Coordinates of C-alpha atoms in Angstrom, one line a residue:
X277 CA -21.9 -19.3 31.2
X278 CA -22.2 -15.8 31.4
X279 CA -18.3 -15.4 30.8
X280 CA -18.7 -17.8 27.6
X281 CA -22.1 -15.2 26.4
X282 CA -20.4 -12.1 26.8
X283 CA -17.3 -13.7 25.1
X284 CA -19.4 -14.6 22.4
X285 CA -21.7 -11.6 22.4
X286 CA -18.4 -9.4 22.3
X287 CA -16.8 -11.4 19.6
X288 CA -20.0 -10.4 17.6
X289 CA -20.0 -6.7 17.7
X290 CA -16.0 -6.7 17.2
X291 CA -16.4 -9.0 13.7
X292 CA -19.9 -7.3 12.8
X293 CA -20.3 -3.8 14.3
X294 CA -19.8 -2.3 10.5
X295 CA -22.8 -4.4 9.4
X296 CA -25.3 -3.8 12.1
X297 CA -24.6 -0.2 12.0
X298 CA -25.8 -0.2 8.2
X299 CA -28.8 -1.8 9.3
X300 CA -29.7 0.6 12.0
X301 CA -29.3 3.6 9.6
X302 CA -31.3 1.8 7.0
X303 CA -33.7 0.7 9.7
X304 CA -34.2 4.3 10.4
X305 CA -34.4 6.2 7.2
X306 CA -37.6 3.4 6.5
X307 CA -39.6 4.8 9.1
X308 CA -40.1 8.0 7.3
X309 CA -39.9 9.9 4.4
X310 CA -37.5 12.8 6.4
X311 CA -35.4 10.0 7.9
X312 CA -35.6 8.6 4.3
X313 CA -33.7 11.6 2.3
X314 CA -31.4 12.1 5.7
X315 CA -29.6 8.3 5.7
X316 CA -30.0 8.7 1.6
X317 CA -27.4 11.5 2.1
X318 CA -25.6 9.8 4.8
X319 CA -25.2 7.2 2.2
X320 CA -23.8 9.5 -0.1
X321 CA -21.3 11.6 2.1
X322 CA -20.2 6.8 3.3
X323 CA -19.4 7.0 -0.4
X324 CA -17.7 9.5 -0.6
X325 CA -15.5 9.2 2.3
X326 CA -15.3 5.6 1.0
X327 CA -13.8 7.0 -2.6
X328 CA -11.4 9.1 -1.1
X329 CA -9.9 6.1 1.1
X330 CA -8.7 4.4 -1.1
X331 CA -5.9 6.6 -2.1
X332 CA -5.6 7.7 1.4
X333 CA -5.2 5.3 3.8
X334 CA -4.0 2.7 1.1
X335 CA -1.6 4.9 -0.9
X336 CA -0.9 7.8 1.1
X337 CA -2.0 10.2 -1.4
X338 CA -4.3 13.4 -0.6
X339 CA -6.5 14.0 -3.5
X340 CA -8.8 17.5 -3.2
X341 CA -10.9 16.6 -6.9
X342 CA -13.3 13.7 -5.5
X343 CA -16.4 16.6 -5.3
X344 CA -15.8 17.2 -9.1
X345 CA -15.7 13.1 -10.1
X346 CA -19.4 12.8 -8.0
X347 CA -20.2 16.2 -10.1
X348 CA -19.4 14.1 -13.1
X349 CA -21.9 11.3 -12.2
X350 CA -24.8 13.2 -11.0
X351 CA -24.5 15.5 -14.2
X352 CA -24.1 12.4 -16.2
X353 CA -27.4 11.6 -14.9
X354 CA -29.5 14.5 -15.1
X355 CA -27.8 15.8 -19.1
X356 CA -29.0 11.7 -20.4
X357 CA -32.1 12.5 -18.9
X358 CA -32.8 15.0 -20.2
X359 CA -31.8 14.0 -23.5
X360 CA -34.0 11.1 -23.7
X361 CA -31.1 8.6 -23.8
X362 CA -32.0 7.7 -19.7
X363 CA -31.0 8.7 -16.3
X364 CA -29.5 4.7 -15.7
X365 CA -27.0 5.5 -18.5
X366 CA -26.1 7.9 -16.6
X367 CA -24.5 6.5 -14.0
X368 CA -21.5 3.6 -15.7
X369 CA -21.5 7.1 -17.9
X370 CA -20.6 9.1 -14.9
X371 CA -17.9 6.1 -14.1
X372 CA -16.1 6.0 -16.9
X373 CA -15.9 10.0 -17.7
X374 CA -15.0 10.4 -13.8
X375 CA -12.1 7.4 -14.3
X376 CA -10.9 9.6 -17.2
X377 CA -10.5 12.5 -15.7
X378 CA -8.9 11.0 -12.7
X379 CA -6.9 8.9 -15.1
X380 CA -5.9 12.4 -16.3
X381 CA -5.3 14.0 -13.4
X382 CA -3.3 11.6 -11.9
X383 CA -0.8 11.8 -14.9
X384 CA -0.5 15.1 -14.8
X385 CA 0.1 14.9 -10.9
X386 CA 1.7 11.6 -11.0
X387 CA 5.3 13.7 -9.7
X388 CA 3.6 15.3 -6.9
X389 CA 2.6 13.5 -3.6
X390 CA 1.8 15.7 -0.1
X391 CA 0.8 19.0 -0.1
X392 CA 1.4 19.9 -4.2
X393 CA -0.2 16.6 -5.1
X394 CA -3.4 17.9 -2.4
X395 CA -3.0 21.6 -4.0
X396 CA -2.5 20.1 -7.8
X397 CA -6.2 18.3 -7.0
X398 CA -7.3 21.4 -5.8
X399 CA -7.5 23.0 -8.8
X400 CA -9.0 20.7 -10.1
X401 CA -12.2 21.0 -8.7
X402 CA -12.3 24.3 -8.2
X403 CA -12.4 24.4 -12.7
X404 CA -15.1 22.2 -12.5
X405 CA -16.9 24.3 -10.9
X406 CA -16.6 27.2 -13.3
X407 CA -17.7 24.8 -16.0
X408 CA -20.6 24.4 -14.4
X409 CA -21.5 27.7 -13.9
X410 CA -20.0 28.5 -17.5
X411 CA -21.2 26.0 -19.5
X412 CA -24.7 26.6 -18.8
X413 CA -26.5 24.9 -22.1
X414 CA -24.7 21.8 -20.6
X415 CA -24.7 21.8 -17.5
X416 CA -28.1 25.0 -16.8
X417 CA -25.5 27.1 -15.3
X418 CA -26.5 28.3 -11.6
X419 CA -29.7 26.8 -11.7
X420 CA -28.8 23.1 -12.5
X421 CA -31.1 20.5 -14.2
X422 CA -33.9 18.8 -13.5
X423 CA -35.2 15.8 -14.7
X424 CA -37.7 12.6 -14.1
X425 CA -36.2 10.1 -11.6
X426 CA -37.3 7.5 -13.8
X427 CA -35.5 4.1 -14.2
X428 CA -36.6 2.5 -18.4
X429 CA -39.7 4.5 -17.9
X430 CA -40.4 3.3 -14.2
X431 CA -40.8 5.8 -11.1
X432 CA -37.4 5.7 -8.6
X433 CA -38.5 5.9 -5.1
X434 CA -36.7 7.4 -2.3
X435 CA -37.1 3.8 -0.4
X436 CA -35.4 2.1 -3.4
X437 CA -32.5 4.1 -3.4
X438 CA -32.5 3.6 0.2
X439 CA -32.1 -0.1 -0.3
X440 CA -29.4 0.4 -3.5
X441 CA -27.5 3.1 -1.8
X442 CA -27.3 0.5 1.5
X443 CA -26.0 -2.2 -0.7
X444 CA -23.4 -0.4 -2.4
X445 CA -22.4 0.9 0.5
X446 CA -21.8 -2.9 1.9
X447 CA -20.4 -4.4 -1.8
X448 CA -17.8 -0.8 -1.6
X449 CA -16.6 -2.0 1.7
X450 CA -16.5 -6.0 1.8
X451 CA -14.6 -5.2 -1.5
X452 CA -11.7 -2.5 0.1
X453 CA -11.5 -4.5 3.5
X454 CA -10.7 -7.4 1.4
X455 CA -7.8 -5.7 -0.9
X456 CA -6.2 -4.2 2.5
X457 CA -6.3 -7.7 4.2
X458 CA -4.8 -9.0 1.0
X459 CA -1.3 -9.6 -0.1
X460 CA -1.5 -6.8 -2.9
X461 CA -3.0 -4.4 -0.3
X462 CA -0.7 -5.1 2.0
X463 CA 1.7 -4.0 -0.6
X464 CA 0.1 -0.9 -1.3
X465 CA -0.2 -0.2 1.9
X466 CA 4.0 -0.3 1.7
X467 CA 3.5 2.0 -1.2
X468 CA 1.9 4.6 0.7
X469 CA 4.8 3.9 3.6
X470 CA 8.7 3.7 1.1
X471 CA 7.7 4.5 -3.0
X472 CA 12.0 2.4 -2.8
X473 CA 10.6 -0.3 -0.5
X474 CA 7.1 -1.2 -2.5
X475 CA 9.0 -0.5 -6.0
X476 CA 12.0 -3.2 -4.0
X477 CA 9.2 -5.8 -4.4
X478 CA 7.9 -5.3 -8.1
X479 CA 4.9 -2.4 -7.5
X480 CA 5.3 0.2 -10.6
X481 CA 4.1 2.7 -7.6
X482 CA 3.3 5.3 -10.4
X483 CA 0.4 2.9 -12.0
X484 CA -0.9 1.7 -9.1
X485 CA -1.2 5.2 -7.3
X486 CA -3.4 6.2 -11.1
X487 CA -5.9 2.8 -10.9
X488 CA -6.5 3.6 -6.8
X489 CA -7.2 7.3 -7.9
X490 CA -9.3 6.6 -10.7
X491 CA -11.0 3.0 -8.3
X492 CA -11.4 6.1 -5.8
X493 CA -12.9 8.6 -8.4
X494 CA -15.5 6.0 -9.8
X495 CA -16.5 5.5 -6.0
X496 CA -17.4 9.0 -6.0
X497 CA -19.1 9.2 -8.8
X498 CA -21.5 6.7 -7.9
X499 CA -22.2 9.3 -4.7
X500 CA -23.0 11.6 -7.6
X501 CA -25.5 9.3 -9.4
X502 CA -27.0 8.7 -5.7
X503 CA -27.5 12.2 -4.9
X504 CA -29.0 13.3 -8.3
X505 CA -31.9 10.9 -8.3
X506 CA -33.0 11.5 -4.7
X507 CA -33.8 15.3 -5.5
X508 CA -34.0 14.9 -9.3
X509 CA -32.3 18.2 -9.5
X510 CA -28.4 18.9 -9.8
X511 CA -27.0 22.2 -8.8
X512 CA -23.1 23.5 -8.9
X513 CA -23.6 24.4 -5.2
X514 CA -24.1 20.4 -4.4
X515 CA -20.5 20.0 -5.8
X516 CA -18.7 22.9 -4.3
X517 CA -15.3 22.9 -2.9
X518 CA -16.0 23.0 0.6
X519 CA -17.9 19.2 0.0
X520 CA -14.2 18.0 -1.0
X521 CA -12.8 19.6 2.4
X522 CA -15.9 18.4 4.5
X523 CA -15.4 14.4 2.9
X524 CA -11.9 14.1 3.9
X525 CA -11.8 14.1 7.3
X526 CA -14.8 11.7 7.5
X527 CA -12.5 8.3 7.1
X528 CA -10.4 9.9 9.6
X529 CA -13.7 10.4 11.9
X530 CA -14.4 6.9 11.8
X531 CA -10.9 5.0 11.4
X532 CA -8.7 4.1 8.7
X533 CA -7.8 0.9 9.7
X534 CA -11.5 -0.1 8.7
X535 CA -14.0 1.1 5.6
X536 CA -16.5 0.6 8.1
X537 CA -15.0 4.0 9.9
X538 CA -16.5 5.9 7.0
X539 CA -20.0 5.6 7.2
X540 CA -19.7 6.3 11.2
X541 CA -17.3 9.0 9.9
X542 CA -20.4 10.4 7.5
X543 CA -23.2 9.6 10.6
X544 CA -21.7 12.0 12.4
X545 CA -21.5 14.5 9.7
X546 CA -24.6 14.6 9.0
X547 CA -25.8 14.9 12.6
X548 CA -23.8 17.8 12.7
X549 CA -24.4 19.4 9.4
X550 CA -28.6 18.7 9.4
X551 CA -30.1 17.7 12.7
X552 CA -27.7 19.7 14.8
X553 CA -28.5 23.0 13.2
X554 CA -30.5 24.1 16.3
X555 CA -27.1 24.4 18.1
X556 CA -25.2 26.5 16.2
X557 CA -23.0 26.6 13.6
X558 CA -23.7 23.2 11.5
X559 CA -19.8 23.8 9.6
X560 CA -18.2 25.0 12.8
X561 CA -19.6 21.9 15.2
X562 CA -18.0 19.6 12.8
X563 CA -14.6 21.4 12.9
X564 CA -14.7 21.4 16.6
X565 CA -15.3 17.9 16.2
X566 CA -12.6 16.6 13.9
X567 CA -10.6 18.5 16.2
X568 CA -11.6 16.6 20.0
X569 CA -11.1 13.5 17.2
X570 CA -7.8 14.4 16.2
X571 CA -7.0 15.1 19.6
X572 CA -8.3 12.7 21.8
X573 CA -9.5 9.5 19.3
X574 CA -6.8 10.1 17.0
X575 CA -7.6 5.9 15.1
X576 CA -11.2 7.6 14.8
X577 CA -14.0 6.6 16.4
X578 CA -15.1 3.1 15.2
X579 CA -11.5 2.1 15.4
X580 CA -11.4 3.3 19.3
X581 CA -14.6 1.2 19.4
X582 CA -13.3 -1.9 17.7
X583 CA -10.0 -1.1 20.4
X584 CA -12.3 -1.9 23.1
X585 CA -14.0 -4.5 22.1
X586 CA -10.9 -6.0 21.0
X587 CA -9.5 -6.0 24.7
X588 CA -12.8 -7.1 26.4
X589 CA -12.5 -9.7 24.3
X590 CA -8.4 -10.6 25.0
X591 CA -9.4 -10.1 28.7
X592 CA -12.5 -12.5 28.9
X593 CA -10.9 -15.3 26.5
X594 CA -8.1 -15.8 29.1
X595 CA -10.3 -15.8 32.3
X596 CA -11.9 -18.7 29.8
X597 CA -8.3 -20.2 29.5
X598 CA -7.5 -19.7 33.1
X599 CA -10.5 -21.9 33.6
X600 CA -10.1 -24.6 32.0
X601 CA -7.2 -27.2 31.2
X602 CA -5.1 -27.0 28.3
X603 CA -4.8 -29.2 25.7
X604 CA -1.7 -29.9 24.4
X605 CA -0.5 -30.3 20.8
X606 CA -3.6 -28.9 19.5
X607 CA -1.5 -26.6 16.7
X608 CA 0.0 -27.8 13.6
X609 CA 3.3 -26.5 13.2
X610 CA 3.6 -26.0 9.3
X611 CA 6.2 -28.7 8.5
X612 CA 9.5 -28.1 6.4
X613 CA 9.2 -30.3 4.1
X614 CA 5.9 -29.3 2.7
X615 CA 7.2 -25.9 2.6
X616 CA 10.2 -26.3 0.8
X617 CA 8.3 -28.3 -1.8
X618 CA 5.9 -25.9 -2.1
X619 CA 8.5 -22.7 -2.2
X620 CA 11.1 -25.6 -4.7
X621 CA 7.6 -25.3 -7.1
X622 CA 7.4 -21.1 -6.7
X623 CA 11.4 -20.6 -7.5
X624 CA 11.6 -22.7 -10.6
X625 CA 12.0 -20.5 -12.9
X626 CA 14.2 -18.3 -10.9
X627 CA 16.8 -21.1 -10.5
X628 CA 16.8 -21.7 -14.0
X629 CA 17.6 -18.5 -15.2
X630 CA 20.0 -17.9 -12.6
X631 CA 22.3 -21.0 -13.3
X632 CA 21.9 -20.4 -16.8
X633 CA 24.8 -17.5 -16.7
X634 CA 27.8 -17.6 -14.9
X635 CA 27.8 -13.8 -14.3
X636 CA 24.2 -13.0 -13.1
X637 CA 25.4 -8.9 -13.5
X638 CA 27.2 -7.2 -15.2
X639 CA 27.8 -3.4 -14.3
X640 CA 29.5 -1.4 -17.7
X641 CA 30.7 2.9 -17.3
X642 CA 28.1 3.3 -14.6
X643 CA 28.1 7.2 -13.6
X644 CA 26.0 9.8 -11.5
X645 CA 26.3 13.4 -10.9
X646 CA 24.2 15.4 -8.9
X647 CA 25.4 19.5 -9.8
X648 CA 28.9 19.6 -10.3
X649 CA 29.4 16.3 -7.6
X650 CA 30.4 13.5 -9.6
X651 CA 28.6 10.2 -7.1
X652 CA 29.6 7.8 -9.9
X653 CA 32.6 7.9 -12.6
X654 CA 32.6 5.0 -15.2
X655 CA 31.9 2.8 -12.6
X656 CA 32.5 -1.4 -14.2
X657 CA 32.6 -4.6 -13.0
X658 CA 31.1 -8.5 -12.8
X659 CA 29.2 -9.9 -10.2
X660 CA 29.5 -14.3 -10.5
X661 CA 27.3 -17.1 -9.6
X662 CA 27.2 -17.6 -6.3
X663 CA 29.8 -14.7 -5.6
X664 CA 29.8 -12.2 -2.4
X665 CA 31.1 -9.3 -3.8
X666 CA 31.6 -6.4 -1.0
X667 CA 31.2 -3.1 -1.8
X668 CA 33.0 -0.7 0.9
X669 CA 34.8 2.2 0.9
X670 CA 34.9 6.0 2.6
X671 CA 31.4 8.1 3.5
X672 CA 30.8 9.9 0.3
X673 CA 32.5 7.6 -1.9
X674 CA 29.6 6.4 -4.3
X675 CA 28.3 3.3 -2.5
X676 CA 24.2 3.8 -1.9
X677 CA 24.4 5.5 -5.0
X678 CA 25.8 2.6 -7.0
X679 CA 22.6 0.1 -5.2
X680 CA 20.9 3.0 -6.1
X681 CA 21.6 3.2 -9.7
X682 CA 22.1 -0.8 -9.7
X683 CA 18.3 -1.5 -9.0
X684 CA 16.8 1.5 -10.5
X685 CA 16.0 3.8 -8.1
X686 CA 17.9 6.4 -9.7
X687 CA 18.6 6.7 -12.8
X688 CA 22.5 6.9 -13.9
X689 CA 23.5 9.5 -16.4
X690 CA 25.4 6.7 -18.8
X691 CA 26.4 2.9 -18.7
X692 CA 24.0 -0.5 -18.4
X693 CA 23.2 -2.7 -16.4
X694 CA 23.1 -6.2 -17.8
X695 CA 21.1 -9.1 -15.5
X696 CA 21.5 -12.5 -16.6
X697 CA 21.9 -12.0 -20.5
X698 CA 19.7 -8.8 -20.8
X699 CA 20.0 -5.5 -20.6
X700 CA 17.5 -3.7 -17.3
X701 CA 15.5 -0.5 -19.2
X702 CA 13.0 -0.1 -17.0
X703 CA 12.8 1.5 -13.7
X704 CA 13.7 -0.3 -9.8
X705 CA 9.7 -2.3 -10.3
X706 CA 11.1 -4.2 -13.8
X707 CA 14.5 -4.7 -11.8
X708 CA 12.8 -6.1 -9.7
X709 CA 10.4 -8.1 -11.5
X710 CA 13.9 -9.6 -13.2
X711 CA 15.2 -10.8 -10.4
X712 CA 17.1 -8.1 -9.0
X713 CA 15.9 -8.0 -5.0
X714 CA 17.7 -5.2 -2.9
X715 CA 17.6 -4.4 1.5
X716 CA 17.7 -0.5 2.4
X717 CA 20.5 1.0 5.0
X718 CA 17.4 1.8 7.2
X719 CA 14.9 -1.0 7.3
X720 CA 11.6 0.3 4.9
X721 CA 9.0 -1.8 6.2
X722 CA 5.0 -1.2 7.0
X723 CA 4.7 -0.9 10.7
X724 CA 1.5 -1.9 11.0
X725 CA 1.9 -5.3 9.8
X726 CA 3.8 -8.3 11.5
X727 CA 7.4 -10.2 10.7
X728 CA 5.5 -12.4 9.0
X729 CA 3.4 -10.9 7.3
X730 CA 6.1 -8.0 5.7
X731 CA 8.3 -11.4 5.0
X732 CA 5.1 -12.2 2.8
X733 CA 5.6 -9.0 0.6
X734 CA 8.5 -10.4 -1.1
X735 CA 6.7 -12.8 -3.4
X736 CA 4.5 -9.5 -4.6
X737 CA 7.9 -10.0 -7.2
X738 CA 7.2 -13.3 -8.8
X739 CA 3.4 -12.1 -9.8
X740 CA 2.4 -8.6 -10.0
X741 CA 1.7 -8.3 -13.2
X742 CA 3.2 -4.9 -15.2
X743 CA 0.4 -4.2 -18.3
X744 CA -2.0 -1.2 -17.2
X745 CA -4.8 -4.2 -17.5
X746 CA -3.2 -6.7 -15.8
X747 CA -2.7 -4.4 -12.7
X748 CA -6.2 -2.9 -12.5
X749 CA -7.4 -7.1 -12.8
X750 CA -4.9 -7.2 -9.9
X751 CA -6.7 -4.8 -7.6
X752 CA -10.2 -6.3 -8.7
X753 CA -9.4 -9.6 -7.9
X754 CA -8.0 -8.6 -4.7
X755 CA -11.2 -6.9 -4.1
X756 CA -13.7 -9.8 -4.1
X757 CA -10.9 -12.8 -3.9
X758 CA -12.7 -16.4 -4.2
X759 CA -9.6 -17.9 -2.1
X760 CA -7.6 -16.9 0.3
X761 CA -5.4 -14.0 -0.8
X762 CA -2.5 -13.0 1.1
X763 CA 0.2 -14.1 3.8
X764 CA 0.0 -14.5 7.3
X765 CA 2.3 -15.3 9.8
X766 CA 1.4 -19.0 9.3
X767 CA 2.4 -19.7 6.2
X768 CA 4.1 -22.0 5.8
X769 CA 6.6 -20.1 3.3
X770 CA 6.9 -17.3 5.3
X771 CA 8.1 -19.3 8.0
X772 CA 10.5 -21.4 6.7
X773 CA 12.1 -17.8 5.4
X774 CA 12.3 -17.1 9.3
X775 CA 13.5 -20.4 10.4
X776 CA 16.7 -19.8 7.4
X777 CA 17.5 -16.2 9.7
X778 CA 16.5 -16.9 12.7
X779 CA 13.7 -15.2 13.7
X780 CA 10.8 -18.3 12.4
X781 CA 9.6 -17.6 16.5
X782 CA 8.8 -13.7 15.2
X783 CA 6.6 -14.3 13.2
X784 CA 3.5 -13.6 14.9
X785 CA 5.2 -9.6 16.6
X786 CA 5.1 -6.8 14.8
X787 CA 7.9 -5.4 12.7
X788 CA 8.6 -2.7 15.0
X789 CA 9.7 -5.2 17.5
X790 CA 13.5 -3.8 17.5
X791 CA 15.6 -2.8 15.2
X792 CA 17.6 -5.9 14.5
X793 CA 14.3 -7.4 14.0
X794 CA 14.1 -4.8 11.3
X795 CA 16.9 -5.9 9.6
X796 CA 16.2 -9.3 9.8
X797 CA 12.8 -9.0 8.4
X798 CA 13.8 -7.3 5.4
X799 CA 16.2 -9.2 4.6
X800 CA 13.8 -12.5 4.8
X801 CA 11.8 -10.1 2.2
X802 CA 14.3 -9.7 -0.2
X803 CA 15.5 -13.5 -0.1
X804 CA 11.6 -15.4 -0.3
X805 CA 11.0 -15.0 -3.9
X806 CA 15.1 -16.1 -4.4
X807 CA 16.2 -13.3 -6.4
X808 CA 18.7 -13.9 -9.3
X809 CA 21.1 -11.1 -7.3
X810 CA 20.8 -9.7 -3.5
X811 CA 21.7 -6.1 -2.7
X812 CA 22.1 -5.7 0.3
X813 CA 23.1 -2.1 1.7
X814 CA 24.6 -2.1 5.4
X815 CA 23.1 -5.3 6.6
X816 CA 25.3 -5.4 9.3
X817 CA 24.8 -1.7 11.3
X818 CA 23.2 -1.9 14.1
X819 CA 23.0 -5.3 14.8
X820 CA 24.2 -7.3 17.5
X821 CA 26.8 -10.1 17.0
X822 CA 24.5 -12.9 17.7
X823 CA 21.8 -11.0 14.7
X824 CA 24.9 -10.6 12.4
X825 CA 25.9 -14.3 12.5
X826 CA 22.2 -15.1 11.3
X827 CA 22.5 -12.7 8.5
X828 CA 25.8 -14.1 7.4
X829 CA 24.4 -17.3 7.5
X830 CA 21.5 -16.7 5.7
X831 CA 23.8 -15.2 2.9
X832 CA 26.0 -18.0 2.6
X833 CA 23.0 -20.8 3.0
X834 CA 21.2 -18.8 0.1
X835 CA 24.6 -18.8 -2.1
X836 CA 24.2 -22.0 -2.3
X837 CA 21.5 -21.7 -4.6
X838 CA 23.3 -19.8 -8.2
X839 CA 22.5 -16.4 -5.4
X840 CA 24.9 -14.2 -6.5
X841 CA 25.0 -11.4 -3.7
X842 CA 26.3 -7.4 -3.3
X843 CA 27.1 -6.5 0.7
X844 CA 27.9 -2.4 1.4
X845 CA 28.8 -2.0 4.6
X846 CA 31.5 -0.4 6.4
X847 CA 32.6 -3.6 8.7
X848 CA 35.6 -4.0 6.3
X849 CA 36.7 -6.7 8.9
X850 CA 33.1 -9.1 8.8
X851 CA 33.4 -8.4 4.9
X852 CA 36.8 -9.7 4.2
X853 CA 35.8 -13.0 5.7
X854 CA 32.9 -13.6 4.1
X855 CA 33.2 -11.7 1.1
X856 CA 35.3 -13.6 -2.0
X857 CA 35.9 -10.3 -3.7
X858 CA 35.9 -6.8 -2.6
X859 CA 35.2 -3.8 -4.7
X860 CA 36.6 -0.6 -3.5
X861 CA 34.5 2.9 -4.4
X862 CA 37.0 6.5 -3.8
X863 CA 34.6 9.7 -5.1
X864 CA 32.8 7.6 -7.1
X865 CA 35.4 5.8 -8.9
X866 CA 37.4 2.6 -8.7
X867 CA 40.3 2.1 -7.4
X868 CA 40.5 -1.8 -6.6
X869 CA 38.6 -5.0 -6.8
X870 CA 39.7 -8.5 -6.4
X871 CA 40.3 -10.5 -2.7
X872 CA 40.5 -9.0 0.0
X873 CA 44.5 -9.6 0.9
X874 CA 45.2 -8.5 -2.1
X875 CA 42.6 -5.3 -1.9
X876 CA 43.6 -4.2 1.6
X877 CA 47.4 -4.1 0.1
X878 CA 47.1 -2.0 -2.6
X879 CA 48.3 1.5 -1.8
X880 CA 45.5 3.6 -3.2
X881 CA 43.1 1.7 -0.4
X882 CA 45.6 2.2 2.3
X883 CA 46.0 5.9 1.3
X884 CA 42.2 6.8 0.2
X885 CA 40.5 4.8 3.5
X886 CA 42.7 4.1 6.2
X887 CA 45.3 8.1 5.0
X888 CA 48.0 6.1 4.8
X889 CA 51.1 7.0 2.3

């Protein structure tokens, strides 16, 4: 009985720890006026942490412009209040202006990443600070702007702001949790780790990166508006450059695996800066706290507590299982027939399109140079329906470059690629949506997802939007889902794909279990959307015989669905046995193409590939 109670308590704390902590802060803020103002500041920092959480955690972008976006929200409220338009309208207008500014900044820095993106957005924060000081007629300069805290003539109390701040945090955290767990959120996480992999499942990485920055800017604007209302005053010092660095560490302090960690991180920040002033310089203590957290709690405080509760729950659960009889037949195993039916419904259009073209893929005159080095020169070939075409050649022959150019990861200098009768003009994501799928020489998966979840990401190709509005709506639907979104390890379709490639028993394991599992998982992700053409870059490298047999069996099975396959690999004997034709490259030039027996009897191939005269 006691163990049952402890188990339920532990499970409840792990699942509801974040909301409970929010209620605790709300109750603390309602005690008196001083506490109210302190907790409102905590909520402002939490909102800013959530604003950074969107691009930094989900898409691996570090932007330092969020102090400026918060300033836009705060000054929008003050300026519109002073101009008699109404402080209330400053909130949505600030969100729009901050989002528009973030859009322009994101476009200007779209080709930057990592350190360079941080520096570029840092300049935006600096420029915004200068703007506030120099445009005194609009912003009040160094003296700032004061305004009456009213909405439609009704005074706004700090208690009301406290409750509004708590509600905003709960809604935003709920939205981000839903996004993070959704299929779209998992795709964004894949995008943060590998841009080519995300584009190979149809995600336009440039646009989704920009949209994540815009969503973050909108949240930051709300934080600035809340701060302005709480004080009835906006000052340039409220949105100084230091703010950008302070809030940067909030998600890391609290824990990146849950948005609730931003509330925990902001609580620590406020405590150090406001409550612990008497113990020494608050910012120095905050810096030491960040350093200590990085050294001893690398996943963040909330994540460490969650892991401890999860371990305790597992321990109690195991003891509970040991004390009761096992009941066979409780689990429901998804029926392959049902999985096949659902898969068939999803893939009919793709199958019909592939079957309508006897030559799914045609390449004409592809060339690619890097400086003075020619990687490809006038490469032309056709892939027949249901054919397996092997691409071989010595190291540096241009094999991987050929796949990159075909799939749009790299742009060719000349030539064209025709898929199912349509010339491909767009980048990698557009070509993936058109029906090209690929694997990589080194598997590019999301290491924090299971095998089944990684495989399920391949289905993004079937329903990812191509327009700006469609992508934004897709992200918003993932934030506020009306039905279950995302595919887990128990989804019938992913289980069936796992069965077909021989890893059905590993769907609930992490994808990083072994190199062979990673290879097979990536192949499953490429095959699940049933593309018209599959391109595989060294799929057999590093695999044992049993794993190679699984790959071969999967390729042979899927070629029956009018699927054309191009395989690049160094295992000549293996390719000779499974490929209908071989294309031989040497220094980027096609020197032979035909049946394996014909190709390897060619003097040019003997000389280039084997060094024989």
